[in-house]
Every structure is written in structure tokens, then in C-alpha cells.
Amino acid sequence: MPVILPFEGHVPKVDSALFIAETATLIGDVELAPGTSIWYGAVLRGDTNIIRVGENTNIQDLCVLHGDADWPVLIGSRVTVGHGAILHGCKVGDDCLVGMASVIMNGCVIGTGSIVAGGTVLAPGTEVPPRSLVVGVPGKVRREVTKEEIESLIRHSWEVYLDLARRATRGEK
């Protein structure tokens, strides 16, 4: 069973989630929309502010989501958050891909349809326009995301994880 802990009267609302791995930890004011999957070793700490995760979004292995007193974590629908990413007090729009080992800091806003490349670090307060490819340390917008990338990378990623979550829920390997 995953670790689901109350904090100051707030209990994570996870009933509509599709899959929560047994080694995931959810604390406090966390709400998961239908179709959400939270994978192995992920930690969602809703102790200092709220965490909201949209429909069909996947939070992969070893991710950390944590708010700050002034900054909640708001993640849209159909978002993939890659292995080991850290999202701290930020907002991610719908239909985004946040690459593995990325760090998204307080006050960052990632526009709908954007891709944050693996290993990218977004400095506090960075605003990423919709349909942007962001790369580097510090992260910089390199170009606009193409329609093909939205289909082949963003859509494909969340669909694969939706299928994996359904299979994991049924106990398939």
C-alpha cells in the first residue's frame, strides 16, 4: 500500500486516481484527478501548500512535488512528469512533458503543450510560453514545439503511462 498521510487536517484525495504505486508517498493537501498515476518512490508533499494533479497525468518514479508557502503545485491534464523530476511551487499547463531529472522551481509557469527537456533547470519565476521547447541549465526556450512533437512525444507519453497504469491495476506484468 502507498503511504498516504494526513497533515494538519488535510488528507490526500486519491480515490479517483487510476494507480498509486505501493512505494509512493502522499502527504496532506493533495488531490488526484481521474486517470492519474503515481509511480514508485514518488513523493507528493502537500504540507506547506496544495498539490493538484489533472486527469490522465503521470508522475513517474522518484519524482518530488512540493509546494511553498506562496506557491502551490498545479499540474494540468495529460502531463508526463519524467523520472526523478522535482517540481517545487510551480504550475504546469495541460499536455506537457517534463523530462527526467528536470528541476522546476518556485513561481515557474509552463504553458500548455510545452516540452521541458530532461535535466533542464528552470530558475524561480520562469514563465514558459505555450508550445515551447525548453532546454538547459538554466532553461531557455529554444523553439516552438511542432504538432508532430505534440502527437509523438507528449500524447504518446501520457497514453503509454495510462495503459501501464491500467495494466498495473489489474496486476499484469
mmCIF file with all atom_site columns, C-alpha atoms in Angstrom:
data_model
loop_
_atom_site.group_PDB
_atom_site.id
_atom_site.type_symbol
_atom_site.label_atom_id
_atom_site.label_alt_id
_atom_site.label_comp_id
_atom_site.label_asym_id
_atom_site.label_entity_id
_atom_site.label_seq_id
_atom_site.pdbx_PDB_ins_code
_atom_site.Cartn_x
_atom_site.Cartn_y
_atom_site.Cartn_z
_atom_site.occupancy
_atom_site.B_iso_or_equiv
_atom_site.pdbx_formal_charge
_atom_site.auth_seq_id
_atom_site.auth_comp_id
_atom_site.auth_asym_id
_atom_site.auth_atom_id
_atom_site.pdbx_PDB_model_num
ATOM 1   C CA . MET A 1 1   ? 0.000   0.000  0.000   1.00 0.00 ? 1   MET A CA 1
ATOM 2   C CA . PRO A 1 2   ? 1.212   3.528  -0.712  1.00 0.00 ? 2   PRO A CA 1
ATOM 3   C CA . VAL A 1 3   ? 1.938   5.800  2.231   1.00 0.00 ? 3   VAL A CA 1
ATOM 4   C CA . ILE A 1 4   ? -0.959  8.263  2.489   1.00 0.00 ? 4   ILE A CA 1
ATOM 5   C CA . LEU A 1 5   ? -0.622  10.607 5.449   1.00 0.00 ? 5   LEU A CA 1
ATOM 6   C CA . PRO A 1 6   ? -2.762  13.443 6.800   1.00 0.00 ? 6   PRO A CA 1
ATOM 7   C CA . PHE A 1 7   ? -1.191  16.771 7.635   1.00 0.00 ? 7   PHE A CA 1
ATOM 8   C CA . GLU A 1 8   ? -2.940  19.384 9.784   1.00 0.00 ? 8   GLU A CA 1
ATOM 9   C CA . GLY A 1 9   ? -6.374  18.008 8.956   1.00 0.00 ? 9   GLY A CA 1
ATOM 10  C CA . HIS A 1 10  ? -5.767  17.551 5.229   1.00 0.00 ? 10  HIS A CA 1
ATOM 11  C CA . VAL A 1 11  ? -5.902  14.009 3.887   1.00 0.00 ? 11  VAL A CA 1
ATOM 12  C CA . PRO A 1 12  ? -4.824  13.276 0.292   1.00 0.00 ? 12  PRO A CA 1
ATOM 13  C CA . LYS A 1 13  ? -7.827  12.739 -2.013  1.00 0.00 ? 13  LYS A CA 1
ATOM 14  C CA . VAL A 1 14  ? -6.801  9.840  -4.176  1.00 0.00 ? 14  VAL A CA 1
ATOM 15  C CA . ASP A 1 15  ? -9.987  7.851  -4.792  1.00 0.00 ? 15  ASP A CA 1
ATOM 16  C CA . SER A 1 16  ? -10.186 8.780  -8.462  1.00 0.00 ? 16  SER A CA 1
ATOM 17  C CA . ALA A 1 17  ? -6.528  8.000  -9.197  1.00 0.00 ? 17  ALA A CA 1
ATOM 18  C CA . LEU A 1 18  ? -6.011  5.083  -11.530 1.00 0.00 ? 18  LEU A CA 1
ATOM 19  C CA . PHE A 1 19  ? -2.778  3.794  -9.968  1.00 0.00 ? 19  PHE A CA 1
ATOM 20  C CA . ILE A 1 20  ? -0.625  4.685  -6.972  1.00 0.00 ? 20  ILE A CA 1
ATOM 21  C CA . ALA A 1 21  ? 2.487   2.544  -6.546  1.00 0.00 ? 21  ALA A CA 1
ATOM 22  C CA . GLU A 1 22  ? 2.997   0.853  -3.208  1.00 0.00 ? 22  GLU A CA 1
ATOM 23  C CA . THR A 1 23  ? 6.196   2.831  -2.551  1.00 0.00 ? 23  THR A CA 1
ATOM 24  C CA . ALA A 1 24  ? 4.716   6.259  -3.352  1.00 0.00 ? 24  ALA A CA 1
ATOM 25  C CA . THR A 1 25  ? 4.137   8.760  -0.528  1.00 0.00 ? 25  THR A CA 1
ATOM 26  C CA . LEU A 1 26  ? 1.352   11.364 -0.478  1.00 0.00 ? 26  LEU A CA 1
ATOM 27  C CA . ILE A 1 27  ? 1.078   13.826 2.385   1.00 0.00 ? 27  ILE A CA 1
ATOM 28  C CA . GLY A 1 28  ? -1.513  16.471 3.233   1.00 0.00 ? 28  GLY A CA 1
ATOM 29  C CA . ASP A 1 29  ? -3.487  18.594 0.772   1.00 0.00 ? 29  ASP A CA 1
ATOM 30  C CA . VAL A 1 30  ? -3.036  16.519 -2.384  1.00 0.00 ? 30  VAL A CA 1
ATOM 31  C CA . GLU A 1 31  ? -5.810  15.872 -4.924  1.00 0.00 ? 31  GLU A CA 1
ATOM 32  C CA . LEU A 1 32  ? -5.524  13.490 -7.865  1.00 0.00 ? 32  LEU A CA 1
ATOM 33  C CA . ALA A 1 33  ? -7.940  13.628 -10.810 1.00 0.00 ? 33  ALA A CA 1
ATOM 34  C CA . PRO A 1 34  ? -9.282  10.548 -12.620 1.00 0.00 ? 34  PRO A CA 1
ATOM 35  C CA . GLY A 1 35  ? -6.742  8.584  -14.630 1.00 0.00 ? 35  GLY A CA 1
ATOM 36  C CA . THR A 1 36  ? -3.779  9.872  -12.619 1.00 0.00 ? 36  THR A CA 1
ATOM 37  C CA . SER A 1 37  ? -0.874  7.524  -11.940 1.00 0.00 ? 37  SER A CA 1
ATOM 38  C CA . ILE A 1 38  ? 1.792   7.998  -9.277  1.00 0.00 ? 38  ILE A CA 1
ATOM 39  C CA . TRP A 1 39  ? 4.771   5.682  -9.712  1.00 0.00 ? 39  TRP A CA 1
ATOM 40  C CA . TYR A 1 40  ? 7.359   4.041  -7.469  1.00 0.00 ? 40  TYR A CA 1
ATOM 41  C CA . GLY A 1 41  ? 9.161   6.218  -4.959  1.00 0.00 ? 41  GLY A CA 1
ATOM 42  C CA . ALA A 1 42  ? 7.355   9.427  -5.917  1.00 0.00 ? 42  ALA A CA 1
ATOM 43  C CA . VAL A 1 43  ? 6.699   11.870 -3.063  1.00 0.00 ? 43  VAL A CA 1
ATOM 44  C CA . LEU A 1 44  ? 3.884   14.450 -3.168  1.00 0.00 ? 44  LEU A CA 1
ATOM 45  C CA . ARG A 1 45  ? 4.124   16.707 -0.095  1.00 0.00 ? 45  ARG A CA 1
ATOM 46  C CA . GLY A 1 46  ? 1.070   18.873 0.342   1.00 0.00 ? 46  GLY A CA 1
ATOM 47  C CA . ASP A 1 47  ? 2.163   20.152 3.733   1.00 0.00 ? 47  ASP A CA 1
ATOM 48  C CA . THR A 1 48  ? 3.091   23.777 3.013   1.00 0.00 ? 48  THR A CA 1
ATOM 49  C CA . ASN A 1 49  ? 0.662   24.333 0.120   1.00 0.00 ? 49  ASN A CA 1
ATOM 50  C CA . ILE A 1 50  ? -1.743  22.406 -2.112  1.00 0.00 ? 50  ILE A CA 1
ATOM 51  C CA . ILE A 1 51  ? -0.881  19.923 -4.845  1.00 0.00 ? 51  ILE A CA 1
ATOM 52  C CA . ARG A 1 52  ? -3.393  19.321 -7.642  1.00 0.00 ? 52  ARG A CA 1
ATOM 53  C CA . VAL A 1 53  ? -2.786  16.815 -10.438 1.00 0.00 ? 53  VAL A CA 1
ATOM 54  C CA . GLY A 1 54  ? -5.031  16.754 -13.539 1.00 0.00 ? 54  GLY A CA 1
ATOM 55  C CA . GLU A 1 55  ? -6.650  13.918 -15.464 1.00 0.00 ? 55  GLU A CA 1
ATOM 56  C CA . ASN A 1 56  ? -4.543  11.234 -17.153 1.00 0.00 ? 56  ASN A CA 1
ATOM 57  C CA . THR A 1 57  ? -1.336  12.747 -15.796 1.00 0.00 ? 57  THR A CA 1
ATOM 58  C CA . ASN A 1 58  ? 1.543   10.510 -14.742 1.00 0.00 ? 58  ASN A CA 1
ATOM 59  C CA . ILE A 1 59  ? 4.107   11.293 -12.069 1.00 0.00 ? 59  ILE A CA 1
ATOM 60  C CA . GLN A 1 60  ? 6.922   8.838  -12.679 1.00 0.00 ? 60  GLN A CA 1
ATOM 61  C CA . ASP A 1 61  ? 9.358   7.081  -10.372 1.00 0.00 ? 61  ASP A CA 1
ATOM 62  C CA . LEU A 1 62  ? 11.276  9.125  -7.778  1.00 0.00 ? 62  LEU A CA 1
ATOM 63  C CA . CYS A 1 63  ? 9.650   12.477 -8.562  1.00 0.00 ? 63  CYS A CA 1
ATOM 64  C CA . VAL A 1 64  ? 9.246   15.047 -5.789  1.00 0.00 ? 64  VAL A CA 1
ATOM 65  C CA . LEU A 1 65  ? 6.356   17.528 -5.808  1.00 0.00 ? 65  LEU A CA 1
ATOM 66  C CA . HIS A 1 66  ? 6.306   20.091 -3.002  1.00 0.00 ? 66  HIS A CA 1
ATOM 67  C CA . GLY A 1 67  ? 4.688   23.468 -2.621  1.00 0.00 ? 67  GLY A CA 1
ATOM 68  C CA . ASP A 1 68  ? 5.999   26.522 -0.874  1.00 0.00 ? 68  ASP A CA 1
ATOM 69  C CA . ALA A 1 69  ? 4.078   28.890 1.400   1.00 0.00 ? 69  ALA A CA 1
ATOM 70  C CA . ASP A 1 70  ? 3.381   31.225 -1.546  1.00 0.00 ? 70  ASP A CA 1
ATOM 71  C CA . TRP A 1 71  ? 3.389   28.669 -4.371  1.00 0.00 ? 71  TRP A CA 1
ATOM 72  C CA . PRO A 1 72  ? 1.131   25.629 -4.843  1.00 0.00 ? 72  PRO A CA 1
ATOM 73  C CA . VAL A 1 73  ? 1.924   22.820 -7.272  1.00 0.00 ? 73  VAL A CA 1
ATOM 74  C CA . LEU A 1 74  ? -0.695  22.763 -10.042 1.00 0.00 ? 74  LEU A CA 1
ATOM 75  C CA . ILE A 1 75  ? -0.280  20.203 -12.800 1.00 0.00 ? 75  ILE A CA 1
ATOM 76  C CA . GLY A 1 76  ? -2.683  20.075 -15.723 1.00 0.00 ? 76  GLY A CA 1
ATOM 77  C CA . SER A 1 77  ? -4.226  17.145 -17.549 1.00 0.00 ? 77  SER A CA 1
ATOM 78  C CA . ARG A 1 78  ? -2.364  14.757 -19.863 1.00 0.00 ? 78  ARG A CA 1
ATOM 79  C CA . VAL A 1 79  ? 1.030   15.696 -18.430 1.00 0.00 ? 79  VAL A CA 1
ATOM 80  C CA . THR A 1 80  ? 4.027   13.395 -18.136 1.00 0.00 ? 80  THR A CA 1
ATOM 81  C CA . VAL A 1 81  ? 6.491   14.177 -15.343 1.00 0.00 ? 81  VAL A CA 1
ATOM 82  C CA . GLY A 1 82  ? 9.594   12.080 -16.055 1.00 0.00 ? 82  GLY A CA 1
ATOM 83  C CA . HIS A 1 83  ? 11.606  10.004 -13.603 1.00 0.00 ? 83  HIS A CA 1
ATOM 84  C CA . GLY A 1 84  ? 13.370  11.937 -10.866 1.00 0.00 ? 84  GLY A CA 1
ATOM 85  C CA . ALA A 1 85  ? 11.956  15.361 -11.715 1.00 0.00 ? 85  ALA A CA 1
ATOM 86  C CA . ILE A 1 86  ? 11.475  17.925 -8.944  1.00 0.00 ? 86  ILE A CA 1
ATOM 87  C CA . LEU A 1 87  ? 8.520   20.305 -9.174  1.00 0.00 ? 87  LEU A CA 1
ATOM 88  C CA . HIS A 1 88  ? 8.550   22.895 -6.404  1.00 0.00 ? 88  HIS A CA 1
ATOM 89  C CA . GLY A 1 89  ? 5.811   25.514 -6.173  1.00 0.00 ? 89  GLY A CA 1
ATOM 90  C CA . CYS A 1 90  ? 5.049   25.681 -9.896  1.00 0.00 ? 90  CYS A CA 1
ATOM 91  C CA . LYS A 1 91  ? 2.270   25.426 -12.460 1.00 0.00 ? 91  LYS A CA 1
ATOM 92  C CA . VAL A 1 92  ? 2.374   23.088 -15.468 1.00 0.00 ? 92  VAL A CA 1
ATOM 93  C CA . GLY A 1 93  ? -0.290  23.518 -18.158 1.00 0.00 ? 93  GLY A CA 1
ATOM 94  C CA . ASP A 1 94  ? -2.174  20.755 -19.942 1.00 0.00 ? 94  ASP A CA 1
ATOM 95  C CA . ASP A 1 95  ? -0.479  18.490 -22.492 1.00 0.00 ? 95  ASP A CA 1
ATOM 96  C CA . CYS A 1 96  ? 3.107   18.987 -21.326 1.00 0.00 ? 96  CYS A CA 1
ATOM 97  C CA . LEU A 1 97  ? 6.138   16.744 -20.993 1.00 0.00 ? 97  LEU A CA 1
ATOM 98  C CA . VAL A 1 98  ? 8.570   17.461 -18.154 1.00 0.00 ? 98  VAL A CA 1
ATOM 99  C CA . GLY A 1 99  ? 11.713  15.448 -18.843 1.00 0.00 ? 99  GLY A CA 1
ATOM 100 C CA . MET A 1 100 ? 13.602  13.187 -16.487 1.00 0.00 ? 100 MET A CA 1
ATOM 101 C CA . ALA A 1 101 ? 15.682  14.847 -13.743 1.00 0.00 ? 101 ALA A CA 1
ATOM 102 C CA . SER A 1 102 ? 14.310  18.303 -14.522 1.00 0.00 ? 102 SER A CA 1
ATOM 103 C CA . VAL A 1 103 ? 14.008  20.858 -11.724 1.00 0.00 ? 103 VAL A CA 1
ATOM 104 C CA . ILE A 1 104 ? 11.150  23.357 -11.866 1.00 0.00 ? 104 ILE A CA 1
ATOM 105 C CA . MET A 1 105 ? 11.410  25.979 -9.110  1.00 0.00 ? 105 MET A CA 1
ATOM 106 C CA . ASN A 1 106 ? 9.013   28.278 -7.238  1.00 0.00 ? 106 ASN A CA 1
ATOM 107 C CA . GLY A 1 107 ? 6.801   30.509 -9.322  1.00 0.00 ? 107 GLY A CA 1
ATOM 108 C CA . CYS A 1 108 ? 7.541   28.855 -12.662 1.00 0.00 ? 108 CYS A CA 1
ATOM 109 C CA . VAL A 1 109 ? 4.663   28.598 -15.121 1.00 0.00 ? 109 VAL A CA 1
ATOM 110 C CA . ILE A 1 110 ? 4.924   26.163 -18.023 1.00 0.00 ? 110 ILE A CA 1
ATOM 111 C CA . GLY A 1 111 ? 2.486   26.885 -20.839 1.00 0.00 ? 111 GLY A CA 1
ATOM 112 C CA . THR A 1 112 ? 0.193   24.309 -22.422 1.00 0.00 ? 112 THR A CA 1
ATOM 113 C CA . GLY A 1 113 ? 1.778   21.974 -24.967 1.00 0.00 ? 113 GLY A CA 1
ATOM 114 C CA . SER A 1 114 ? 5.367   22.575 -23.839 1.00 0.00 ? 114 SER A CA 1
ATOM 115 C CA . ILE A 1 115 ? 8.306   20.197 -23.502 1.00 0.00 ? 115 ILE A CA 1
ATOM 116 C CA . VAL A 1 116 ? 10.940  20.647 -20.804 1.00 0.00 ? 116 VAL A CA 1
ATOM 117 C CA . ALA A 1 117 ? 13.963  18.581 -21.849 1.00 0.00 ? 117 ALA A CA 1
ATOM 118 C CA . GLY A 1 118 ? 15.491  16.108 -19.419 1.00 0.00 ? 118 GLY A CA 1
ATOM 119 C CA . GLY A 1 119 ? 17.928  17.670 -16.953 1.00 0.00 ? 119 GLY A CA 1
ATOM 120 C CA . THR A 1 120 ? 16.653  21.200 -17.501 1.00 0.00 ? 120 THR A CA 1
ATOM 121 C CA . VAL A 1 121 ? 16.601  23.563 -14.514 1.00 0.00 ? 121 VAL A CA 1
ATOM 122 C CA . LEU A 1 122 ? 14.076  26.407 -14.543 1.00 0.00 ? 122 LEU A CA 1
ATOM 123 C CA . ALA A 1 123 ? 15.055  29.291 -12.259 1.00 0.00 ? 123 ALA A CA 1
ATOM 124 C CA . PRO A 1 124 ? 12.410  30.687 -9.895  1.00 0.00 ? 124 PRO A CA 1
ATOM 125 C CA . GLY A 1 125 ? 9.713   32.708 -11.642 1.00 0.00 ? 125 GLY A CA 1
ATOM 126 C CA . THR A 1 126 ? 10.475  31.471 -15.170 1.00 0.00 ? 126 THR A CA 1
ATOM 127 C CA . GLU A 1 127 ? 7.474   31.726 -17.493 1.00 0.00 ? 127 GLU A CA 1
ATOM 128 C CA . VAL A 1 128 ? 7.429   29.363 -20.452 1.00 0.00 ? 128 VAL A CA 1
ATOM 129 C CA . PRO A 1 129 ? 5.058   30.327 -23.297 1.00 0.00 ? 129 PRO A CA 1
ATOM 130 C CA . PRO A 1 130 ? 2.674   27.674 -24.653 1.00 0.00 ? 130 PRO A CA 1
ATOM 131 C CA . ARG A 1 131 ? 4.138   25.136 -27.113 1.00 0.00 ? 131 ARG A CA 1
ATOM 132 C CA . SER A 1 132 ? 7.753   25.848 -26.158 1.00 0.00 ? 132 SER A CA 1
ATOM 133 C CA . LEU A 1 133 ? 10.752  23.526 -26.093 1.00 0.00 ? 133 LEU A CA 1
ATOM 134 C CA . VAL A 1 134 ? 12.868  24.425 -23.055 1.00 0.00 ? 134 VAL A CA 1
ATOM 135 C CA . VAL A 1 135 ? 16.428  23.112 -22.687 1.00 0.00 ? 135 VAL A CA 1
ATOM 136 C CA . GLY A 1 136 ? 19.435  23.683 -20.454 1.00 0.00 ? 136 GLY A CA 1
ATOM 137 C CA . VAL A 1 137 ? 20.737  24.990 -17.165 1.00 0.00 ? 137 VAL A CA 1
ATOM 138 C CA . PRO A 1 138 ? 19.312  27.496 -16.758 1.00 0.00 ? 138 PRO A CA 1
ATOM 139 C CA . GLY A 1 139 ? 16.417  26.516 -19.009 1.00 0.00 ? 139 GLY A CA 1
ATOM 140 C CA . LYS A 1 140 ? 15.909  28.622 -22.121 1.00 0.00 ? 140 LYS A CA 1
ATOM 141 C CA . VAL A 1 141 ? 13.188  28.458 -24.763 1.00 0.00 ? 141 VAL A CA 1
ATOM 142 C CA . ARG A 1 142 ? 14.828  27.078 -27.907 1.00 0.00 ? 142 ARG A CA 1
ATOM 143 C CA . ARG A 1 143 ? 11.886  26.958 -30.296 1.00 0.00 ? 143 ARG A CA 1
ATOM 144 C CA . GLU A 1 144 ? 8.200   26.213 -30.718 1.00 0.00 ? 144 GLU A CA 1
ATOM 145 C CA . VAL A 1 145 ? 7.004   22.624 -30.273 1.00 0.00 ? 145 VAL A CA 1
ATOM 146 C CA . THR A 1 146 ? 5.635   21.182 -33.526 1.00 0.00 ? 146 THR A CA 1
ATOM 147 C CA . LYS A 1 147 ? 2.266   19.469 -33.950 1.00 0.00 ? 147 LYS A CA 1
ATOM 148 C CA . GLU A 1 148 ? 4.177   16.274 -34.691 1.00 0.00 ? 148 GLU A CA 1
ATOM 149 C CA . GLU A 1 149 ? 6.021   16.521 -31.356 1.00 0.00 ? 149 GLU A CA 1
ATOM 150 C CA . ILE A 1 150 ? 2.763   17.059 -29.523 1.00 0.00 ? 150 ILE A CA 1
ATOM 151 C CA . GLU A 1 151 ? 1.475   13.814 -31.054 1.00 0.00 ? 151 GLU A CA 1
ATOM 152 C CA . SER A 1 152 ? 4.645   11.705 -30.984 1.00 0.00 ? 152 SER A CA 1
ATOM 153 C CA . LEU A 1 153 ? 6.131   12.829 -27.658 1.00 0.00 ? 153 LEU A CA 1
ATOM 154 C CA . ILE A 1 154 ? 3.544   14.462 -25.423 1.00 0.00 ? 154 ILE A CA 1
ATOM 155 C CA . ARG A 1 155 ? 0.440   12.493 -26.362 1.00 0.00 ? 155 ARG A CA 1
ATOM 156 C CA . HIS A 1 156 ? 2.314   9.221  -26.780 1.00 0.00 ? 156 HIS A CA 1
ATOM 157 C CA . SER A 1 157 ? 3.916   9.558  -23.315 1.00 0.00 ? 157 SER A CA 1
ATOM 158 C CA . TRP A 1 158 ? 0.720   10.033 -21.366 1.00 0.00 ? 158 TRP A CA 1
ATOM 159 C CA . GLU A 1 159 ? -1.107  7.361  -23.377 1.00 0.00 ? 159 GLU A CA 1
ATOM 160 C CA . VAL A 1 160 ? 1.659   4.815  -22.692 1.00 0.00 ? 160 VAL A CA 1
ATOM 161 C CA . TYR A 1 161 ? 1.514   5.551  -18.961 1.00 0.00 ? 161 TYR A CA 1
ATOM 162 C CA . LEU A 1 162 ? -2.282  5.419  -18.918 1.00 0.00 ? 162 LEU A CA 1
ATOM 163 C CA . ASP A 1 163 ? -2.038  1.928  -20.406 1.00 0.00 ? 163 ASP A CA 1
ATOM 164 C CA . LEU A 1 164 ? 0.733   0.921  -17.962 1.00 0.00 ? 164 LEU A CA 1
ATOM 165 C CA . ALA A 1 165 ? -1.364  2.149  -15.032 1.00 0.00 ? 165 ALA A CA 1
ATOM 166 C CA . ARG A 1 166 ? -4.379  0.138  -16.206 1.00 0.00 ? 166 ARG A CA 1
ATOM 167 C CA . ARG A 1 167 ? -2.200  -2.959 -16.556 1.00 0.00 ? 167 ARG A CA 1
ATOM 168 C CA . ALA A 1 168 ? -0.571  -2.408 -13.149 1.00 0.00 ? 168 ALA A CA 1
ATOM 169 C CA . THR A 1 169 ? -4.001  -2.023 -11.560 1.00 0.00 ? 169 THR A CA 1
ATOM 170 C CA . ARG A 1 170 ? -5.020  -5.396 -13.000 1.00 0.00 ? 170 ARG A CA 1
ATOM 171 C CA . GLY A 1 171 ? -1.788  -6.936 -11.747 1.00 0.00 ? 171 GLY A CA 1
ATOM 172 C CA . GLU A 1 172 ? -0.368  -7.578 -15.208 1.00 0.00 ? 172 GLU A CA 1
ATOM 173 C CA . LYS A 1 173 ? 3.375   -7.546 -15.629 1.00 0.00 ? 173 LYS A CA 1
#
